[in-house]
Short mmCIF file of N, CA and C in Angstrom, two decimals:
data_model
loop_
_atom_site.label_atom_id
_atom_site.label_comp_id
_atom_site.label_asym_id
_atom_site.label_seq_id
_atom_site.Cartn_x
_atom_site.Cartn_y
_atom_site.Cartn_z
N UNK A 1 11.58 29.39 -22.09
CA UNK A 1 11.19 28.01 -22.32
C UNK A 1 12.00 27.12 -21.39
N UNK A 2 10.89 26.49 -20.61
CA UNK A 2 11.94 25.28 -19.37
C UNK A 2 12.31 24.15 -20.42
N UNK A 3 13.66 23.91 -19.91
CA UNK A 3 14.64 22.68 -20.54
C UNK A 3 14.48 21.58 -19.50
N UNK A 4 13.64 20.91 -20.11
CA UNK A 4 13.16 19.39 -19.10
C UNK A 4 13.80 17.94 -19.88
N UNK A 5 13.54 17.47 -18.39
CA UNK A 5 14.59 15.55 -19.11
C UNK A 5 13.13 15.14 -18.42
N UNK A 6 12.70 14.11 -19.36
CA UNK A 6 12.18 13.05 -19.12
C UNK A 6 12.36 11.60 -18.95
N UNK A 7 11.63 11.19 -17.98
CA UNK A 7 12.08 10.12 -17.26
C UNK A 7 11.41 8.97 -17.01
N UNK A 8 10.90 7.73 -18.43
CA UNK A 8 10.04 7.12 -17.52
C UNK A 8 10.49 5.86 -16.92
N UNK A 9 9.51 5.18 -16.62
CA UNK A 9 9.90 4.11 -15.64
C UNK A 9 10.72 4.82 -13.89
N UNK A 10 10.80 5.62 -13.82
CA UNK A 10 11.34 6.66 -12.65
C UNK A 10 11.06 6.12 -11.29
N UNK A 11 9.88 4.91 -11.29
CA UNK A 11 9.80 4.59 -9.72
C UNK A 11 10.58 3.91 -8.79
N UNK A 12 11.20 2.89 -9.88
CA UNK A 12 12.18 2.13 -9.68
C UNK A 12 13.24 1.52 -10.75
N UNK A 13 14.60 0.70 -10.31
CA UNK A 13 15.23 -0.10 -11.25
C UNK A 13 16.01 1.04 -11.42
N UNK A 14 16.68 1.33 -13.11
CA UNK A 14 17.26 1.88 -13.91
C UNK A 14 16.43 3.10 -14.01
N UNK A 15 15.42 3.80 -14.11
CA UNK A 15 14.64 4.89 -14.21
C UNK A 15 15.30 5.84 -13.43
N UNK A 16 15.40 4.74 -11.88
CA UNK A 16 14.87 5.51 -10.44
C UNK A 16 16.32 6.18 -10.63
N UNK A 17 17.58 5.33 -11.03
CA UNK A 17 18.85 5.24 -10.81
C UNK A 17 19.44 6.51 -11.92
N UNK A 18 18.63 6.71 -13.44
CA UNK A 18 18.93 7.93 -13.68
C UNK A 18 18.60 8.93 -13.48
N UNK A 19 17.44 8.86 -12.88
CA UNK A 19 17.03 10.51 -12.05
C UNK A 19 18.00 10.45 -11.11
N UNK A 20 18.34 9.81 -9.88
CA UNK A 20 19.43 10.06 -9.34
C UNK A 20 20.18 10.94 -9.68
N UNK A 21 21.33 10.29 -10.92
CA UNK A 21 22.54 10.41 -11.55
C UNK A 21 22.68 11.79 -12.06
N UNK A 22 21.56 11.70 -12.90
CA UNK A 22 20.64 13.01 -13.86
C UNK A 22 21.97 14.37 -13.68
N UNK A 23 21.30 14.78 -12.49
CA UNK A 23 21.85 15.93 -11.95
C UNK A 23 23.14 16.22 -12.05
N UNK A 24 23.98 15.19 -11.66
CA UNK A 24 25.45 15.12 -11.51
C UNK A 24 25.84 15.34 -13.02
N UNK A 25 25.25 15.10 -14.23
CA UNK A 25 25.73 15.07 -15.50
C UNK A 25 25.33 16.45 -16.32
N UNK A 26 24.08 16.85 -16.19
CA UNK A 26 23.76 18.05 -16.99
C UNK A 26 22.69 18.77 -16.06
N UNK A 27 22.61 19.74 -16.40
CA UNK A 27 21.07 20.73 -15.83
C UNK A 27 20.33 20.74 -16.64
N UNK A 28 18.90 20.89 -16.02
CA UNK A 28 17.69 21.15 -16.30
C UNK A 28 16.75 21.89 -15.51
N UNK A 29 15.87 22.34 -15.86
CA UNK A 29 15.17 23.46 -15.27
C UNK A 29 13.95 22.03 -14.23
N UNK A 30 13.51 21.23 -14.94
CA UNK A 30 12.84 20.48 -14.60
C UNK A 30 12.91 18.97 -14.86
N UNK A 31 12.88 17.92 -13.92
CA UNK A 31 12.88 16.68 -14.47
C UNK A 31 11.21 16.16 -13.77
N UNK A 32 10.95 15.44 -15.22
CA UNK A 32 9.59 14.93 -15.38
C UNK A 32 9.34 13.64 -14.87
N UNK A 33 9.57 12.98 -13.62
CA UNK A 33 9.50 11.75 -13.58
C UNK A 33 7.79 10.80 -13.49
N UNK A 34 7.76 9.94 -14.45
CA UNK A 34 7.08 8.86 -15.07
C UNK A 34 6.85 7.87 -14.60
N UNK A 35 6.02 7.42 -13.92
CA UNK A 35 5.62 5.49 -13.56
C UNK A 35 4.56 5.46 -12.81
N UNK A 36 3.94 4.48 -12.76
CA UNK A 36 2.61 3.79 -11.98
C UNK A 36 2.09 4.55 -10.65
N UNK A 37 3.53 4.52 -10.02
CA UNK A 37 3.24 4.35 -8.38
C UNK A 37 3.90 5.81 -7.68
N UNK A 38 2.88 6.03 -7.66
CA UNK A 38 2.80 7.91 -7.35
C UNK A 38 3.69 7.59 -5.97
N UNK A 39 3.67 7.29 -4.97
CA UNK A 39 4.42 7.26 -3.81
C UNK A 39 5.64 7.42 -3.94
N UNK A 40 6.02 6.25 -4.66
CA UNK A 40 7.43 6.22 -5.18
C UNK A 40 8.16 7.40 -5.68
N UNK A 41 7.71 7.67 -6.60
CA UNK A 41 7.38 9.04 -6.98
C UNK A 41 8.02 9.91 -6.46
N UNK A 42 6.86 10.32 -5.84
CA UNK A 42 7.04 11.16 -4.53
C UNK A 42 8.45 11.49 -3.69
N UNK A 43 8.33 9.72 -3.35
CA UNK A 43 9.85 9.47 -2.74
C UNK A 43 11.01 10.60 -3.17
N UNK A 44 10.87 10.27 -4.83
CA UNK A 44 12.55 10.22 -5.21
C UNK A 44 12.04 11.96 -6.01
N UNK A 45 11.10 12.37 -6.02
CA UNK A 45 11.11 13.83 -6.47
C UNK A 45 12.03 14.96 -5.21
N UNK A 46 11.50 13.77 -3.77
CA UNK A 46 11.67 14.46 -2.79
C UNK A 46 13.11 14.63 -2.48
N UNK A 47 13.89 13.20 -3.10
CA UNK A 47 15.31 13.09 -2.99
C UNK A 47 15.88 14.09 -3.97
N UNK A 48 15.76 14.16 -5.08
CA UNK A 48 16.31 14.80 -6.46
C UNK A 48 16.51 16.40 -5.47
N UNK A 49 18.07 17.27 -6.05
CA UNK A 49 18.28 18.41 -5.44
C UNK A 49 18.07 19.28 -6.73
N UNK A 50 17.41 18.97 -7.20
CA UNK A 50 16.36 19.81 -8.35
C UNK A 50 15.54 19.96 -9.01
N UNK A 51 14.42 21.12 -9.27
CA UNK A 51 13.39 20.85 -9.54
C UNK A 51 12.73 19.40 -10.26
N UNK A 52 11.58 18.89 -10.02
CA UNK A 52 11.01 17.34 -10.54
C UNK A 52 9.61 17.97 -10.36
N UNK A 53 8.85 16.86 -11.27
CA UNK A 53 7.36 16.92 -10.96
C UNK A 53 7.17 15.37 -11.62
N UNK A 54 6.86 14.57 -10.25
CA UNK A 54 6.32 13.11 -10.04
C UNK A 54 4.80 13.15 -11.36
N UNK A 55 5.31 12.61 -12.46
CA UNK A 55 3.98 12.34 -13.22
C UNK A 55 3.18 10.73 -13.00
N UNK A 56 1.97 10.19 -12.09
CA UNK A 56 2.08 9.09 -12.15
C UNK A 56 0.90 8.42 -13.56
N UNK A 57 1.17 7.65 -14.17
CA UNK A 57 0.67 7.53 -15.72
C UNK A 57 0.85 6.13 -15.73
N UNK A 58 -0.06 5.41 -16.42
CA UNK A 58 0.34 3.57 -16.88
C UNK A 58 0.06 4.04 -18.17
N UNK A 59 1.82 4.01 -18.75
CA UNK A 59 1.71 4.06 -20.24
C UNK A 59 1.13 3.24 -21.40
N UNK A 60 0.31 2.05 -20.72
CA UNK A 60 -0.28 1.45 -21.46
C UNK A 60 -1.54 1.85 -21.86
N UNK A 61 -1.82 2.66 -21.13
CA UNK A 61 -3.62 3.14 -20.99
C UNK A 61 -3.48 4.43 -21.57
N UNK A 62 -4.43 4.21 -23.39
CA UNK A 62 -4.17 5.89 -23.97
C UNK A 62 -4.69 7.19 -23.49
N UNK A 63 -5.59 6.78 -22.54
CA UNK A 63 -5.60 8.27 -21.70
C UNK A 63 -4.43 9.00 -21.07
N UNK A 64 -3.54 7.76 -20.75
CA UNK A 64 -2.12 8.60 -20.08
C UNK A 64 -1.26 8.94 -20.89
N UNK A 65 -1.15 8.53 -22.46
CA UNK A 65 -0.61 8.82 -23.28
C UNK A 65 -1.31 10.64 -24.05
N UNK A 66 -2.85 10.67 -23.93
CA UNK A 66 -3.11 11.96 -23.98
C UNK A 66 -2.84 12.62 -23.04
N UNK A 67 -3.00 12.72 -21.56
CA UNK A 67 -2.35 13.31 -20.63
C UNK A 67 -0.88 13.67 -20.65
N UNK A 68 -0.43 13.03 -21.67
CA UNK A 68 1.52 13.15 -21.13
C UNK A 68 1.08 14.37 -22.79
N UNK A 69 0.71 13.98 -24.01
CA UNK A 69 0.36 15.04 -24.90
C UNK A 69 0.36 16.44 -24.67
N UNK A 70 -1.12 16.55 -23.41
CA UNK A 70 -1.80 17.96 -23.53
C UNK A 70 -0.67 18.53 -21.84
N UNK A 71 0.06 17.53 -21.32
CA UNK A 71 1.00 18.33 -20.75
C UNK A 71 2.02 19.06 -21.43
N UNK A 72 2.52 18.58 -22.37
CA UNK A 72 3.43 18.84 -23.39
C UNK A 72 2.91 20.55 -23.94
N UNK A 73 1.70 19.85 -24.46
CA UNK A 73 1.42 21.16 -25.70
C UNK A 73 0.92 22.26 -24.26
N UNK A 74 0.52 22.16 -23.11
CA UNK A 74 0.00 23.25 -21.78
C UNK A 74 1.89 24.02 -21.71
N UNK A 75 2.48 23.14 -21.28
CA UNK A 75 3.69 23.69 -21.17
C UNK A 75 4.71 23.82 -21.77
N UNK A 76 5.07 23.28 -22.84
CA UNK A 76 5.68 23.96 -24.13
C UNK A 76 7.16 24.05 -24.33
N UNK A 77 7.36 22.65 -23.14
CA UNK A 77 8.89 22.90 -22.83
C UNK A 77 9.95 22.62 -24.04
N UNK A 78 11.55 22.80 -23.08
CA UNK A 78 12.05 22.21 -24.38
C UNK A 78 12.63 20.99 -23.82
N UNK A 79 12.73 19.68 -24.86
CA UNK A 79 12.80 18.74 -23.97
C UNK A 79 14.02 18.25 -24.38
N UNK A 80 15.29 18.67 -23.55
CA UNK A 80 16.29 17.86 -23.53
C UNK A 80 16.97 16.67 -23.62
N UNK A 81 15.94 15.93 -22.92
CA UNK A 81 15.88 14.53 -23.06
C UNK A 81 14.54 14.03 -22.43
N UNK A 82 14.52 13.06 -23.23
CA UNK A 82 13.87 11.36 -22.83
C UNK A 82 14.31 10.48 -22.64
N UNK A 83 13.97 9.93 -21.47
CA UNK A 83 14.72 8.76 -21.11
C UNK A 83 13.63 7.84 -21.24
N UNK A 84 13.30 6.52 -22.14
CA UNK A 84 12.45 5.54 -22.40
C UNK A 84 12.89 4.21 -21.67
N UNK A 85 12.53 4.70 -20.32
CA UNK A 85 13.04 3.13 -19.13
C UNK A 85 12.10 2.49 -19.37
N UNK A 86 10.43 2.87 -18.92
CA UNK A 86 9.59 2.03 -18.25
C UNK A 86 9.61 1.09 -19.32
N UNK A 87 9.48 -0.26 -19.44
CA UNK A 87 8.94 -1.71 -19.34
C UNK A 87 9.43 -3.00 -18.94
N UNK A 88 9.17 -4.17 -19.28
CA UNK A 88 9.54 -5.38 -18.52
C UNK A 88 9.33 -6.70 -19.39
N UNK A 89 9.93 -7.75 -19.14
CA UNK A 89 10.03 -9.06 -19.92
C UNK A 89 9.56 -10.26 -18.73
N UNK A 90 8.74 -11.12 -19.42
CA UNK A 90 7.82 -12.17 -18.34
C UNK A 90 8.66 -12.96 -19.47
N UNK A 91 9.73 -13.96 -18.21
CA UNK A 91 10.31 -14.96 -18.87
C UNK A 91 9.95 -16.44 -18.51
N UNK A 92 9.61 -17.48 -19.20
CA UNK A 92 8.80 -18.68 -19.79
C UNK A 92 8.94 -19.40 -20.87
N UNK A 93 8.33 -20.36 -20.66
CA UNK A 93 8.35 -20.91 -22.47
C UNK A 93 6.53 -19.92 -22.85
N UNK A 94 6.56 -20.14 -24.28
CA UNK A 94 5.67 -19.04 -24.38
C UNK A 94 4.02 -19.59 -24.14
N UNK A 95 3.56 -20.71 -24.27
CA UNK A 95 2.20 -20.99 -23.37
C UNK A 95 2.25 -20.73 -21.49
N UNK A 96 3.60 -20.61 -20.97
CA UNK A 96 3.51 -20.51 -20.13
C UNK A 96 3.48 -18.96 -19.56
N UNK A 97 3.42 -18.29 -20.15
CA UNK A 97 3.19 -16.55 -20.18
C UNK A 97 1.90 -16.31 -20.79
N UNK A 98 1.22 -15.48 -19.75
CA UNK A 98 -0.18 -14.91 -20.35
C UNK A 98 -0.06 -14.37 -21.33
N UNK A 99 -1.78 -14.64 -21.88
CA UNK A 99 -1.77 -14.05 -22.83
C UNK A 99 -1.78 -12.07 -23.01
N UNK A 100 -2.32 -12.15 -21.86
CA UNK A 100 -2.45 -10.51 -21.60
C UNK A 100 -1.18 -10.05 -21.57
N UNK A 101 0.13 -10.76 -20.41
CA UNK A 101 1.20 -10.31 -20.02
C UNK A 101 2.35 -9.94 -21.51
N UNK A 102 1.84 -11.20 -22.61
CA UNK A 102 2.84 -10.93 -23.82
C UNK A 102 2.52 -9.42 -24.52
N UNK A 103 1.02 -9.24 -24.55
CA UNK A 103 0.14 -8.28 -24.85
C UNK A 103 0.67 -6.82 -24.48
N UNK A 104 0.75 -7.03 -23.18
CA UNK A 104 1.33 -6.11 -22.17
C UNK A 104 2.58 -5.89 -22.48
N UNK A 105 3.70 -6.46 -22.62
CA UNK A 105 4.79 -5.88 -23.06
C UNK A 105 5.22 -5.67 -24.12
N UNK A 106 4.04 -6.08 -25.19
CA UNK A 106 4.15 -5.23 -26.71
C UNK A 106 3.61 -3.65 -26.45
N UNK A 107 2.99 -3.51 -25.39
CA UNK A 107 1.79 -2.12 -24.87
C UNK A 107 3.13 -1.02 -24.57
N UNK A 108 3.54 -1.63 -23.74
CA UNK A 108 4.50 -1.14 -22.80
C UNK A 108 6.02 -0.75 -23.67
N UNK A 109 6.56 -1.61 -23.74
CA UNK A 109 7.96 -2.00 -24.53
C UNK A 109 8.14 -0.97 -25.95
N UNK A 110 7.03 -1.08 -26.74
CA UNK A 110 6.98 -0.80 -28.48
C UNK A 110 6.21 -0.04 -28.22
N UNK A 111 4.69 0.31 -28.02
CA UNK A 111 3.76 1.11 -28.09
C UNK A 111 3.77 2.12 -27.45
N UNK A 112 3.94 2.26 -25.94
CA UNK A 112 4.52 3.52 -25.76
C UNK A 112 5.65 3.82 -25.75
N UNK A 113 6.58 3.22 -25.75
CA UNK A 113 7.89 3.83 -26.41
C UNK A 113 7.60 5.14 -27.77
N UNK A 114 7.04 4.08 -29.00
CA UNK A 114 7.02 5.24 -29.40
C UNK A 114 6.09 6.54 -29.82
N UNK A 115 5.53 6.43 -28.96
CA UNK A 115 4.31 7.27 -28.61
C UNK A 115 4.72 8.48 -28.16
N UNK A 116 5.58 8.08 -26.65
CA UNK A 116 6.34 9.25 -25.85
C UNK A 116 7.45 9.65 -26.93
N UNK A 117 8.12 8.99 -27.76
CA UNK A 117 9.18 9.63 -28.74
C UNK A 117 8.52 10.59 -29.36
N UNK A 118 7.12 10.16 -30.18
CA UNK A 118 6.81 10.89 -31.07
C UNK A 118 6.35 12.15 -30.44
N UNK A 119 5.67 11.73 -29.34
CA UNK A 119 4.94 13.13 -28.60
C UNK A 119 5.83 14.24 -28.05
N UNK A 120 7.07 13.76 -27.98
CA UNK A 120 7.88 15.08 -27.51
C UNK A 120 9.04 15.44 -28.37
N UNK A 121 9.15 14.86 -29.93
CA UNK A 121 10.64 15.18 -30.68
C UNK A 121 9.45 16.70 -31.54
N UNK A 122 8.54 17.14 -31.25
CA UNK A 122 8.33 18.55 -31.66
C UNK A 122 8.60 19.68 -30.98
N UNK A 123 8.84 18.90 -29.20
CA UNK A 123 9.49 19.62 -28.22
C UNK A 123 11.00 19.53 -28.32
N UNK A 124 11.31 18.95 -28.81
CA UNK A 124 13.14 18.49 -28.84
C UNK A 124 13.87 19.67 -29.91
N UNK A 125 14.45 20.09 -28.97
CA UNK A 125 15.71 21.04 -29.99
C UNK A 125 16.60 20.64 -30.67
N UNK A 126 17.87 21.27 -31.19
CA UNK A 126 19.17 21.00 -31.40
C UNK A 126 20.06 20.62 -30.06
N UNK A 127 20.59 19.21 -30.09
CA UNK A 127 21.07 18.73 -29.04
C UNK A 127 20.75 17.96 -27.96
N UNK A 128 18.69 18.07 -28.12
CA UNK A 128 18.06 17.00 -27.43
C UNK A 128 18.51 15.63 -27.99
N UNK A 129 17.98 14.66 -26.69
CA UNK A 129 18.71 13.05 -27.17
C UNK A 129 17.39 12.51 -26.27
N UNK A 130 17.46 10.96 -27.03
CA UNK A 130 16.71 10.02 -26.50
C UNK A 130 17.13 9.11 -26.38
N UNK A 131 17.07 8.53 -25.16
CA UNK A 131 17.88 7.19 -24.78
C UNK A 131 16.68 6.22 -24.97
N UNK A 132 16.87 5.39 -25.25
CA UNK A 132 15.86 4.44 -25.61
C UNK A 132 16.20 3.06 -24.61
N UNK A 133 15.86 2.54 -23.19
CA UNK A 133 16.96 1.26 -23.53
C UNK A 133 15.95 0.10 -23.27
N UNK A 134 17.25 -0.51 -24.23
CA UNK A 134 16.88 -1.89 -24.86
C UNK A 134 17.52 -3.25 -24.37
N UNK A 135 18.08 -4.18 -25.24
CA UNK A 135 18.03 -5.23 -23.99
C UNK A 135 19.44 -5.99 -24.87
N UNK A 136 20.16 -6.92 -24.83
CA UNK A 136 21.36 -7.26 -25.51
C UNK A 136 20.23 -8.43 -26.26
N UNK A 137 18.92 -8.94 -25.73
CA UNK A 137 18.25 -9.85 -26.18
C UNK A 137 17.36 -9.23 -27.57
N UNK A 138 18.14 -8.26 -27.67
CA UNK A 138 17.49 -7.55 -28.99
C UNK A 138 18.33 -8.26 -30.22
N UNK A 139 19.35 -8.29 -30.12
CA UNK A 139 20.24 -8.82 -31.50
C UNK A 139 19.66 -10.11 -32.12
N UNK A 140 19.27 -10.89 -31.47
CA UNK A 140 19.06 -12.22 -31.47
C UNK A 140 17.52 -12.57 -30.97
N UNK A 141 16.99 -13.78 -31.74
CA UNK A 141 15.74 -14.72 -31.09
C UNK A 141 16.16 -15.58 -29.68
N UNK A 142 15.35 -15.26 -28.63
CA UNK A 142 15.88 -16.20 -27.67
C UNK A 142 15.06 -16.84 -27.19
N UNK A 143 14.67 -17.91 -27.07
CA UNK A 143 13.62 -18.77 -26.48
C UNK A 143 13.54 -18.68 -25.28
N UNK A 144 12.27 -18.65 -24.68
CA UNK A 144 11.73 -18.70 -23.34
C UNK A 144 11.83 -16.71 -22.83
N UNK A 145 12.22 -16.05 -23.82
CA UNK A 145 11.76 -14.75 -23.70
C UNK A 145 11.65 -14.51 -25.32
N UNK A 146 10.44 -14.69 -26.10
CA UNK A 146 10.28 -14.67 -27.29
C UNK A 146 9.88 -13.37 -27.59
N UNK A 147 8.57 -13.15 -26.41
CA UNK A 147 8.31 -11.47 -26.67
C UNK A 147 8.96 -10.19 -26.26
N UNK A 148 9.67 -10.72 -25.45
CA UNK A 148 10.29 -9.95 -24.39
C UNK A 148 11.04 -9.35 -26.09
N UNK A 149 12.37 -10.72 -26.13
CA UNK A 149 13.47 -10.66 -27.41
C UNK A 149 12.23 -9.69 -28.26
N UNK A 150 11.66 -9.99 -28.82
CA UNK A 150 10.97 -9.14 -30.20
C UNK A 150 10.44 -7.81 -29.90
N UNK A 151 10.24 -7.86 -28.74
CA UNK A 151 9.77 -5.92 -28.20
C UNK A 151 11.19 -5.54 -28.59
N UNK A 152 12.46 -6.05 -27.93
CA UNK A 152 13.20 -4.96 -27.92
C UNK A 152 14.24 -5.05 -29.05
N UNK A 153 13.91 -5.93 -29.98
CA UNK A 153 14.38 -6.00 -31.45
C UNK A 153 14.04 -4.51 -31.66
N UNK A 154 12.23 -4.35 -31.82
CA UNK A 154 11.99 -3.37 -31.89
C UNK A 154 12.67 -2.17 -31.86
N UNK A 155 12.82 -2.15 -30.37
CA UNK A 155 13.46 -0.56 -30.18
C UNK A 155 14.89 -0.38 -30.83
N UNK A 156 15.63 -1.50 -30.11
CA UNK A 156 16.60 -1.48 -31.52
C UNK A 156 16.34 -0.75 -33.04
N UNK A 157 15.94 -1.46 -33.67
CA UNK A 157 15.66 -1.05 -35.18
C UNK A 157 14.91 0.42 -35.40
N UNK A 158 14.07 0.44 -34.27
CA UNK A 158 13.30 2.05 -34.40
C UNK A 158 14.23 3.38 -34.13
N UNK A 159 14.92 2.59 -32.96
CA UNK A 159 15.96 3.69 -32.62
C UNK A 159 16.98 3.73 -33.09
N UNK A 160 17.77 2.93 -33.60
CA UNK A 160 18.82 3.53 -34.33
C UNK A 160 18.13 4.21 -36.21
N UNK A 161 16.83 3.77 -36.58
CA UNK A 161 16.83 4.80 -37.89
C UNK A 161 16.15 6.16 -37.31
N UNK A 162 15.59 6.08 -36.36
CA UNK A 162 15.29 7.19 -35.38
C UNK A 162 16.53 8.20 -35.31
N UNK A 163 17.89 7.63 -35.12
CA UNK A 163 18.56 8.34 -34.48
C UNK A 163 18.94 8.96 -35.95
N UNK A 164 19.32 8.24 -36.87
CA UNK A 164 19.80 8.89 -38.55
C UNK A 164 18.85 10.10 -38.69
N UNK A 165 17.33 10.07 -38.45
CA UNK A 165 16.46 10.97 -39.08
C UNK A 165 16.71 11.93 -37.94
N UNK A 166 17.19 11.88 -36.26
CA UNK A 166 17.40 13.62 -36.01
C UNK A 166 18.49 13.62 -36.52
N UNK A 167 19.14 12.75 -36.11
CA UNK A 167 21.03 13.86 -36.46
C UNK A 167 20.94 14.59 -37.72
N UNK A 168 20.11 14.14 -38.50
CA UNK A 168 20.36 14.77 -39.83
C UNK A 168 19.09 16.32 -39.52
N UNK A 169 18.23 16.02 -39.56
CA UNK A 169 16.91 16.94 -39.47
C UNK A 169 16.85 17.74 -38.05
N UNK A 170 17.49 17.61 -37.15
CA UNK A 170 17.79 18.51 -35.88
C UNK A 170 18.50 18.52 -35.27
N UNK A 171 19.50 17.57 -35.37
CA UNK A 171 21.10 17.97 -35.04
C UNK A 171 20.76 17.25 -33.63
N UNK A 172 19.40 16.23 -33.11
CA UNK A 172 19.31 15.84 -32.11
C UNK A 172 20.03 14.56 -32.42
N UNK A 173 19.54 13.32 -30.90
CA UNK A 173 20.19 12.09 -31.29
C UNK A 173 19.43 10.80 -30.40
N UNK A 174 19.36 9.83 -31.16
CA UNK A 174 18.87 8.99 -30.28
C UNK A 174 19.68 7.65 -29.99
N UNK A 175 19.99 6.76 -28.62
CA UNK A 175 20.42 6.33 -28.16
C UNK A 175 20.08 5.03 -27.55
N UNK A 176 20.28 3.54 -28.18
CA UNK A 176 19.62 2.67 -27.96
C UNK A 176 20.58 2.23 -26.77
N UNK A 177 20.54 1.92 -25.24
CA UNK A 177 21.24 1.74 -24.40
C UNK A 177 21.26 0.18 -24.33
N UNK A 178 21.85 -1.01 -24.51
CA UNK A 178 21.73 -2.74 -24.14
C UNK A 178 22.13 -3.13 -23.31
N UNK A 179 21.73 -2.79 -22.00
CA UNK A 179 22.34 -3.87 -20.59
C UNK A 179 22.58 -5.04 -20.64
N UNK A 180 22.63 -5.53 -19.90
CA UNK A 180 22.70 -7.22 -20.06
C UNK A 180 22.11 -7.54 -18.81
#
């Protein structure tokens, strides 16, 4: 059974920067990298000095969310980690942010977040982890990023009772990361 880290958001930013890192910290048989823009992709599969396979997917669209599924259940890995980079905050007062774009980062931010959690903690062993990251604008309401702040309340709150239900039930762990 291949021991894979997953990686989304991987094209750029913080994604791109832990596939980098990845390597230097633990092994894996395979890293799965995740995002829009297949080139990019490409790029940094080509950089990585160990096995990768560039997945390109818009986690907003549930066909790519079945695609990332029936990859899962085709290959059967074990999944060491997830790394939950991909999404983004459109900052404004809130008529001044589309309506699609707020839409969009409830899609992005909350919805597949935990989509990809759920779809791979049947792949997750003893000792798999999920980094989740989130934003320091999670603790708090902040005006002029209202949705942004409330997506990643979200992950906050999901992921840390997330993390109580593996440690206890698989000895895994999950990891809400808050940059600033």
């Amino acid at each position: 059974m291949k021991k894979i880290a997953i990686i989304t958001g991987a094209s750029s930013g913080m994604g791109k920067e832990l596939a980098l890192q990845l390597p230097e910290w633990e092994q894996f048989d395979e890293i799965w990298l995740i995002a829009r823009r297949a080139e990019r992709l490409q790029e940094l599969a080509q950089a990585l000095p160990c096995p990768s396979r560039p997945i390109s997917l818009d986690l907003t669209d549930p066909d790519a969310l079945q695609h990332f599924s029936d990859m899962l259940e085709m290959t059967k890995p074990n999944v060491g980690l997830l790394a939950n980079v991909a999404g983004f905050g459109k900052f404004g007062a809130t008529l001044d942010v589309k309506y699609e774009e707020n839409l969009g980062m409830i899609d992005l931010n909350c919805k597949a977040l935990t989509a990809l959690s759920y779809l791979s903690l049947p792949y997750m062993k003893e000792g798999g982890q999920i980094y989740q990251i989130d934003s320091l604008s999670s603790f708090q309401p902040v005006p002029y990023i209202c949705v942004y702040g409330a997506t990643k309340a979200f992950v906050l709150s999901y992921g840390r009772a997330l993390n109580k239900e593996l440690r206890k039930a698989r000895g895994a762990r999950c990891l809400c990361v808050c940059p600033f």
